[in-house]
Amino acid sequence: MTTPPAPLRIGVIGFDHWYAAIPFARRVAADPAVRLHGLVDRDPRRAAHVAALTGCDRTSTDPGYVLEDPEVDAVACFTSVDQSPGLCVAAARAGKHIVSVKPLAMTLDAADRVVEEVERAGVVFVPSESRHTSPLARRLSGLVRSGRLGELRSGTFAMDSGVPLSWPGSTEGPGWWTDPDRTAGGAWIDHAVYQLDRINALFGSPVAEVTGTTANIAHPGLPVEDYGHAVLTLESGAVVTVEDTWIAPPGTSSTRAHLVGSNGAVFHSTATSTFGFAEAGGEWSFSKLPEDTFDTLDVLLAAVHDGVPPGSGVRTARQTLATCLDFYAAARG
């Protein structure tokens, strides 16, 4: 009988990106294959809030609390983007596996430092924008691999939401999400990173050219855009559009995508909870939309315990950032 591996001990640093950080911490606390070994945030009230949700009483305001702890095997970094590269570098040098906030850095120079240290240390790096094993991701990739879509010719990806909150239930505004000194952009990059990672996985072709536009439509006073629309021409010849906004009315967030191939097409929407598929010569058939759940913990465990490489790693995250920065440069003209 095979002895199960010892639980992977994980420390979480930062709850700025609380949308991802709090669910991740709660998932770690509930999974017997891992152990939530420490919670760190510069605001002790936020760490205490998550401690109450997870039952983890090991908290600190100092990242060294987990980075320097030899009992911590992996670090999940969910700080604002400007702080993340330094923490990821420190984690790699300490030999700890990494789950990183998205995007992994604000500049390519900072991203390259992370790539160098992660590869030098040989640790696992899981970018939080990556979802390869969710039910929706598996459904889409299965259709592509089966050939039922044929050659992918175009794609449309879109996400509309309101401006993010700085903390659950907060009335203090978006905080770091709209601070140009702490993030590489606004509404577009906020969700485009997820879509670019998926485009890379499904189309399997590098981006050859990026054009597009940004605007402030609903929130003219924001120092970052609340609207972005990119047109990506891939080396395969396929053309993909990525539109992400913070202009939606409160409570009406929605995500949708449409892939068109030479043999078939796929459409899905969270607004209608539908997944549609049509093959050449046939009518559209619709089914319930599969969940697109965060899978970073599953991917981390598979990589550390079973040697299964993450679908996206540190170099994928670096390329996603490069495409985002190319888009912003093109939008500025």
Tab-separated table of N, CA and C in Angstrom, residues 215-315:
chain	number	residue	atom	x	y	z
A	215	ALA	N	-10.338	53.188	-22.908
A	215	ALA	CA	-11.156	54.380	-22.684
A	215	ALA	C	-11.600	54.416	-21.234
A	216	ASN	N	-12.101	55.569	-20.844
A	216	ASN	CA	-12.787	55.723	-19.562
A	216	ASN	C	-14.197	56.172	-19.883
A	217	ILE	N	-15.103	55.223	-19.878
A	217	ILE	CA	-16.475	55.458	-20.327
A	217	ILE	C	-17.396	55.780	-19.153
A	218	ALA	N	-17.398	54.904	-18.160
A	218	ALA	CA	-18.295	55.085	-17.018
A	218	ALA	C	-17.634	55.811	-15.858
A	219	HIS	N	-16.286	55.782	-15.818
A	219	HIS	CA	-15.558	56.347	-14.678
A	219	HIS	C	-14.434	57.247	-15.195
A	220	PRO	N	-14.779	58.441	-15.676
A	220	PRO	CA	-13.764	59.316	-16.283
A	220	PRO	C	-12.692	59.780	-15.311
A	221	GLY	N	-12.930	59.691	-14.015
A	221	GLY	CA	-11.943	60.150	-13.049
A	221	GLY	C	-10.907	59.112	-12.667
A	222	LEU	N	-11.066	57.882	-13.123
A	222	LEU	CA	-10.095	56.844	-12.772
A	222	LEU	C	-8.757	57.096	-13.458
A	223	PRO	N	-7.646	56.844	-12.766
A	223	PRO	CA	-6.330	57.010	-13.393
A	223	PRO	C	-5.942	55.841	-14.292
A	224	VAL	N	-6.781	54.804	-14.354
A	224	VAL	CA	-6.585	53.677	-15.274
A	224	VAL	C	-7.875	53.491	-16.056
A	225	GLU	N	-7.804	52.722	-17.133
A	225	GLU	CA	-8.967	52.559	-18.013
A	225	GLU	C	-10.065	51.708	-17.366
A	226	ASP	N	-11.321	52.037	-17.711
A	226	ASP	CA	-12.425	51.161	-17.315
A	226	ASP	C	-12.943	50.366	-18.510
A	227	TYR	N	-12.301	50.559	-19.686
A	227	TYR	CA	-12.694	49.825	-20.890
A	227	TYR	C	-11.451	49.542	-21.729
A	228	GLY	N	-11.348	48.311	-22.210
A	228	GLY	CA	-10.268	47.967	-23.124
A	228	GLY	C	-10.729	46.927	-24.122
A	229	HIS	N	-10.297	47.092	-25.365
A	229	HIS	CA	-10.671	46.139	-26.425
A	229	HIS	C	-9.436	45.888	-27.282
A	230	ALA	N	-8.975	44.649	-27.294
A	230	ALA	CA	-7.783	44.278	-28.055
A	230	ALA	C	-8.148	43.371	-29.217
A	231	VAL	N	-7.411	43.532	-30.311
A	231	VAL	CA	-7.514	42.622	-31.448
A	231	VAL	C	-6.147	41.978	-31.626
A	232	LEU	N	-6.102	40.662	-31.479
A	232	LEU	CA	-4.853	39.913	-31.553
A	232	LEU	C	-4.827	39.083	-32.828
A	233	THR	N	-3.803	39.286	-33.633
A	233	THR	CA	-3.584	38.429	-34.794
A	233	THR	C	-2.517	37.413	-34.417
A	234	LEU	N	-2.854	36.144	-34.504
A	234	LEU	CA	-1.930	35.085	-34.132
A	234	LEU	C	-1.084	34.669	-35.325
A	235	GLU	N	0.031	34.030	-35.042
A	235	GLU	CA	0.904	33.573	-36.121
A	235	GLU	C	0.208	32.564	-37.023
A	236	SER	N	-0.792	31.863	-36.501
A	236	SER	CA	-1.545	30.904	-37.309
A	236	SER	C	-2.452	31.580	-38.318
A	237	GLY	N	-2.673	32.903	-38.153
A	237	GLY	CA	-3.608	33.629	-38.990
A	237	GLY	C	-4.943	33.877	-38.318
A	238	ALA	N	-5.220	33.175	-37.239
A	238	ALA	CA	-6.462	33.393	-36.503
A	238	ALA	C	-6.469	34.794	-35.893
A	239	VAL	N	-7.660	35.344	-35.757
A	239	VAL	CA	-7.825	36.667	-35.151
A	239	VAL	C	-8.720	36.523	-33.926
A	240	VAL	N	-8.274	37.084	-32.812
A	240	VAL	CA	-8.982	36.950	-31.546
A	240	VAL	C	-9.196	38.336	-30.949
A	241	THR	N	-10.380	38.593	-30.424
A	241	THR	CA	-10.643	39.852	-29.742
A	241	THR	C	-10.825	39.605	-28.250
A	242	VAL	N	-10.351	40.558	-27.455
A	242	VAL	CA	-10.444	40.468	-26.003
A	242	VAL	C	-10.952	41.807	-25.484
A	243	GLU	N	-12.173	41.815	-24.965
A	243	GLU	CA	-12.788	43.036	-24.436
A	243	GLU	C	-13.076	42.843	-22.952
A	244	ASP	N	-12.526	43.744	-22.134
A	244	ASP	CA	-12.746	43.659	-20.694
A	244	ASP	C	-13.046	45.043	-20.145
A	245	THR	N	-14.055	45.115	-19.260
A	245	THR	CA	-14.511	46.414	-18.802
A	245	THR	C	-14.898	46.403	-17.328
A	246	TRP	N	-14.949	47.617	-16.779
A	246	TRP	CA	-15.535	47.860	-15.462
A	246	TRP	C	-16.737	48.795	-15.606
A	247	ILE	N	-17.469	48.684	-16.689
A	247	ILE	CA	-18.544	49.639	-16.962
A	247	ILE	C	-19.931	49.048	-16.712
A	248	ALA	N	-20.008	47.805	-16.276
A	248	ALA	CA	-21.304	47.158	-16.094
A	248	ALA	C	-22.046	47.745	-14.892
A	249	PRO	N	-23.385	47.735	-14.945
A	249	PRO	CA	-24.156	48.141	-13.765
A	249	PRO	C	-23.857	47.227	-12.595
A	250	PRO	N	-23.976	47.732	-11.375
A	250	PRO	CA	-23.692	46.896	-10.202
A	250	PRO	C	-24.471	45.589	-10.223
A	251	GLY	N	-23.780	44.502	-9.930
A	251	GLY	CA	-24.431	43.207	-9.827
A	251	GLY	C	-24.719	42.513	-11.137
A	252	THR	N	-24.164	43.007	-12.248
A	252	THR	CA	-24.473	42.400	-13.547
A	252	THR	C	-23.222	41.873	-14.241
A	253	SER	N	-22.266	41.424	-13.488
A	253	SER	CA	-21.030	40.891	-14.059
A	253	SER	C	-21.322	39.707	-14.976
A	254	SER	N	-20.612	39.634	-16.106
A	254	SER	CA	-20.812	38.524	-17.030
A	254	SER	C	-19.539	38.254	-17.821
A	255	THR	N	-19.380	36.993	-18.208
A	255	THR	CA	-18.259	36.553	-19.021
A	255	THR	C	-18.804	35.739	-20.186
A	256	ARG	N	-18.210	35.915	-21.366
A	256	ARG	CA	-18.668	35.160	-22.526
A	256	ARG	C	-17.505	34.921	-23.479
A	257	ALA	N	-17.631	33.897	-24.290
A	257	ALA	CA	-16.606	33.592	-25.279
A	257	ALA	C	-17.239	32.873	-26.457
A	258	HIS	N	-16.613	33.026	-27.623
A	258	HIS	CA	-17.112	32.415	-28.856
A	258	HIS	C	-15.901	31.995	-29.679
A	259	LEU	N	-15.779	30.717	-29.970
A	259	LEU	CA	-14.702	30.190	-30.794
A	259	LEU	C	-15.281	29.675	-32.094
A	260	VAL	N	-14.650	30.046	-33.208
A	260	VAL	CA	-15.107	29.612	-34.527
A	260	VAL	C	-13.983	28.857	-35.219
A	261	GLY	N	-14.264	27.634	-35.632
A	261	GLY	CA	-13.299	26.828	-36.358
A	261	GLY	C	-13.814	26.439	-37.723
A	262	SER	N	-13.006	25.713	-38.473
A	262	SER	CA	-13.397	25.316	-39.823
A	262	SER	C	-14.480	24.249	-39.831
A	263	ASN	N	-14.645	23.512	-38.714
A	263	ASN	CA	-15.643	22.441	-38.650
A	263	ASN	C	-16.742	22.687	-37.638
A	264	GLY	N	-16.546	23.632	-36.725
A	264	GLY	CA	-17.535	23.837	-35.691
A	264	GLY	C	-17.288	25.109	-34.916
A	265	ALA	N	-18.204	25.418	-33.998
A	265	ALA	CA	-18.100	26.633	-33.193
A	265	ALA	C	-18.617	26.351	-31.789
A	266	VAL	N	-18.113	27.114	-30.828
A	266	VAL	CA	-18.496	26.996	-29.421
A	266	VAL	C	-18.814	28.376	-28.888
A	267	PHE	N	-19.843	28.441	-28.040
A	267	PHE	CA	-20.203	29.693	-27.388
A	267	PHE	C	-20.552	29.388	-25.939
A	268	HIS	N	-20.126	30.270	-25.027
A	268	HIS	CA	-20.596	30.116	-23.651
A	268	HIS	C	-20.754	31.478	-22.998
A	269	SER	N	-21.674	31.548	-22.045
A	269	SER	CA	-21.988	32.811	-21.379
A	269	SER	C	-22.417	32.551	-19.946
A	270	THR	N	-21.849	33.319	-19.018
A	270	THR	CA	-22.287	33.216	-17.629
A	270	THR	C	-23.628	33.913	-17.421
A	271	ALA	N	-23.975	34.861	-18.301
A	271	ALA	CA	-25.240	35.579	-18.150
A	271	ALA	C	-26.436	34.652	-18.323
A	272	THR	N	-26.290	33.665	-19.211
A	272	THR	CA	-27.373	32.718	-19.461
A	272	THR	C	-27.061	31.318	-18.940
A	273	SER	N	-25.834	31.136	-18.385
A	273	SER	CA	-25.369	29.837	-17.881
A	273	SER	C	-25.468	28.750	-18.946
A	274	THR	N	-25.165	29.120	-20.195
A	274	THR	CA	-25.285	28.169	-21.297
A	274	THR	C	-23.944	27.904	-21.964
A	275	PHE	N	-23.838	26.710	-22.511
A	275	PHE	CA	-22.696	26.287	-23.312
A	275	PHE	C	-23.266	25.776	-24.627
A	276	GLY	N	-22.878	26.393	-25.732
A	276	GLY	CA	-23.417	26.020	-27.026
A	276	GLY	C	-22.355	25.452	-27.939
A	277	PHE	N	-22.762	24.485	-28.767
A	277	PHE	CA	-21.834	23.861	-29.713
A	277	PHE	C	-22.564	23.569	-31.006
A	278	ALA	N	-21.910	23.838	-32.126
A	278	ALA	CA	-22.483	23.544	-33.437
A	278	ALA	C	-21.390	23.033	-34.356
A	279	GLU	N	-21.715	21.990	-35.116
A	279	GLU	CA	-20.798	21.479	-36.123
A	279	GLU	C	-21.305	21.859	-37.505
A	280	ALA	N	-20.418	21.764	-38.497
A	280	ALA	CA	-20.770	22.127	-39.863
A	280	ALA	C	-22.025	21.370	-40.295
A	281	GLY	N	-22.994	22.109	-40.829
A	281	GLY	CA	-24.223	21.494	-41.316
A	281	GLY	C	-25.242	21.181	-40.248
A	282	GLY	N	-24.932	21.492	-38.993
A	282	GLY	CA	-25.851	21.158	-37.905
A	282	GLY	C	-26.358	22.383	-37.178
A	283	GLU	N	-27.349	22.184	-36.330
A	283	GLU	CA	-27.901	23.272	-35.539
A	283	GLU	C	-27.153	23.374	-34.212
A	284	TRP	N	-27.304	24.520	-33.565
A	284	TRP	CA	-26.704	24.711	-32.254
A	284	TRP	C	-27.412	23.836	-31.227
A	285	SER	N	-26.608	23.220	-30.372
A	285	SER	CA	-27.143	22.510	-29.213
A	285	SER	C	-26.614	23.200	-27.969
A	286	PHE	N	-27.444	23.281	-26.944
A	286	PHE	CA	-27.069	24.017	-25.744
A	286	PHE	C	-27.187	23.129	-24.513
A	287	SER	N	-26.283	23.347	-23.578
A	287	SER	CA	-26.280	22.612	-22.320
A	287	SER	C	-25.900	23.568	-21.197
A	288	LYS	N	-25.963	23.069	-19.969
A	288	LYS	CA	-25.606	23.907	-18.819
A	288	LYS	C	-24.124	24.228	-18.863
A	289	LEU	N	-23.782	25.450	-18.541
A	289	LEU	CA	-22.398	25.905	-18.574
A	289	LEU	C	-21.571	25.201	-17.501
A	290	PRO	N	-20.484	24.513	-17.880
A	290	PRO	CA	-19.610	23.907	-16.862
A	290	PRO	C	-18.943	24.992	-16.013
A	291	GLU	N	-18.597	24.675	-14.780
A	291	GLU	CA	-17.960	25.645	-13.900
A	291	GLU	C	-16.532	25.932	-14.362
A	292	ASP	N	-16.119	27.170	-14.151
A	292	ASP	CA	-14.740	27.565	-14.480
A	292	ASP	C	-14.025	27.913	-13.180
A	293	THR	N	-13.908	26.929	-12.321
A	293	THR	CA	-13.396	27.132	-10.975
A	293	THR	C	-11.885	27.342	-10.974
A	294	PHE	N	-11.392	28.074	-9.966
A	294	PHE	CA	-9.956	28.215	-9.773
A	294	PHE	C	-9.356	26.837	-9.489
A	295	ASP	N	-8.265	26.503	-10.164
A	295	ASP	CA	-7.667	25.182	-9.989
A	295	ASP	C	-6.211	25.254	-9.543
A	296	THR	N	-5.779	26.408	-9.045
A	296	THR	CA	-4.361	26.587	-8.731
A	296	THR	C	-3.861	25.596	-7.686
A	297	LEU	N	-4.674	25.289	-6.678
A	297	LEU	CA	-4.232	24.355	-5.648
A	297	LEU	C	-4.087	22.949	-6.221
A	298	ASP	N	-5.052	22.524	-7.017
A	298	ASP	CA	-4.971	21.194	-7.633
A	298	ASP	C	-3.730	21.075	-8.511
A	299	VAL	N	-3.456	22.121	-9.283
A	299	VAL	CA	-2.303	22.115	-10.184
A	299	VAL	C	-1.007	22.069	-9.382
A	300	LEU	N	-0.946	22.845	-8.298
A	300	LEU	CA	0.241	22.850	-7.444
A	300	LEU	C	0.494	21.465	-6.858
A	301	LEU	N	-0.541	20.843	-6.338
A	301	LEU	CA	-0.386	19.525	-5.734
A	301	LEU	C	0.029	18.482	-6.771
A	302	ALA	N	-0.565	18.527	-7.956
A	302	ALA	CA	-0.215	17.573	-9.010
A	302	ALA	C	1.240	17.724	-9.423
A	303	ALA	N	1.715	18.957	-9.444
A	303	ALA	CA	3.101	19.205	-9.838
A	303	ALA	C	4.080	18.754	-8.767
A	304	VAL	N	3.791	19.088	-7.508
A	304	VAL	CA	4.718	18.774	-6.418
A	304	VAL	C	4.709	17.283	-6.080
A	305	HIS	N	3.522	16.692	-5.983
A	305	HIS	CA	3.412	15.306	-5.533
A	305	HIS	C	3.523	14.285	-6.663
A	306	ASP	N	3.042	14.655	-7.862
A	306	ASP	CA	2.978	13.678	-8.946
A	306	ASP	C	3.855	14.026	-10.137
A	307	GLY	N	4.535	15.170	-10.081
A	307	GLY	CA	5.405	15.558	-11.178
A	307	GLY	C	4.686	15.952	-12.447
A	308	VAL	N	3.408	16.335	-12.350
A	308	VAL	CA	2.645	16.766	-13.520
A	308	VAL	C	2.915	18.248	-13.761
A	309	PRO	N	3.552	18.620	-14.859
A	309	PRO	CA	3.876	20.031	-15.083
A	309	PRO	C	2.607	20.883	-15.183
A	310	PRO	N	2.586	22.072	-14.596
A	310	PRO	CA	1.428	22.955	-14.754
A	310	PRO	C	1.181	23.275	-16.225
A	311	GLY	N	-0.079	23.417	-16.592
A	311	GLY	CA	-0.396	23.787	-17.966
A	311	GLY	C	0.215	25.109	-18.358
A	312	SER	N	0.335	26.015	-17.406
A	312	SER	CA	1.031	27.290	-17.602
A	312	SER	C	2.022	27.465	-16.469
A	313	GLY	N	3.212	27.920	-16.802
A	313	GLY	CA	4.241	28.136	-15.804
A	313	GLY	C	4.742	29.560	-15.816
A	314	VAL	N	5.929	29.763	-15.293
A	314	VAL	CA	6.434	31.117	-15.146
A	314	VAL	C	6.699	31.774	-16.500
A	315	ARG	N	7.138	31.006	-17.491
A	315	ARG	CA	7.371	31.599	-18.810
A	315	ARG	C	6.056	31.940	-19.523
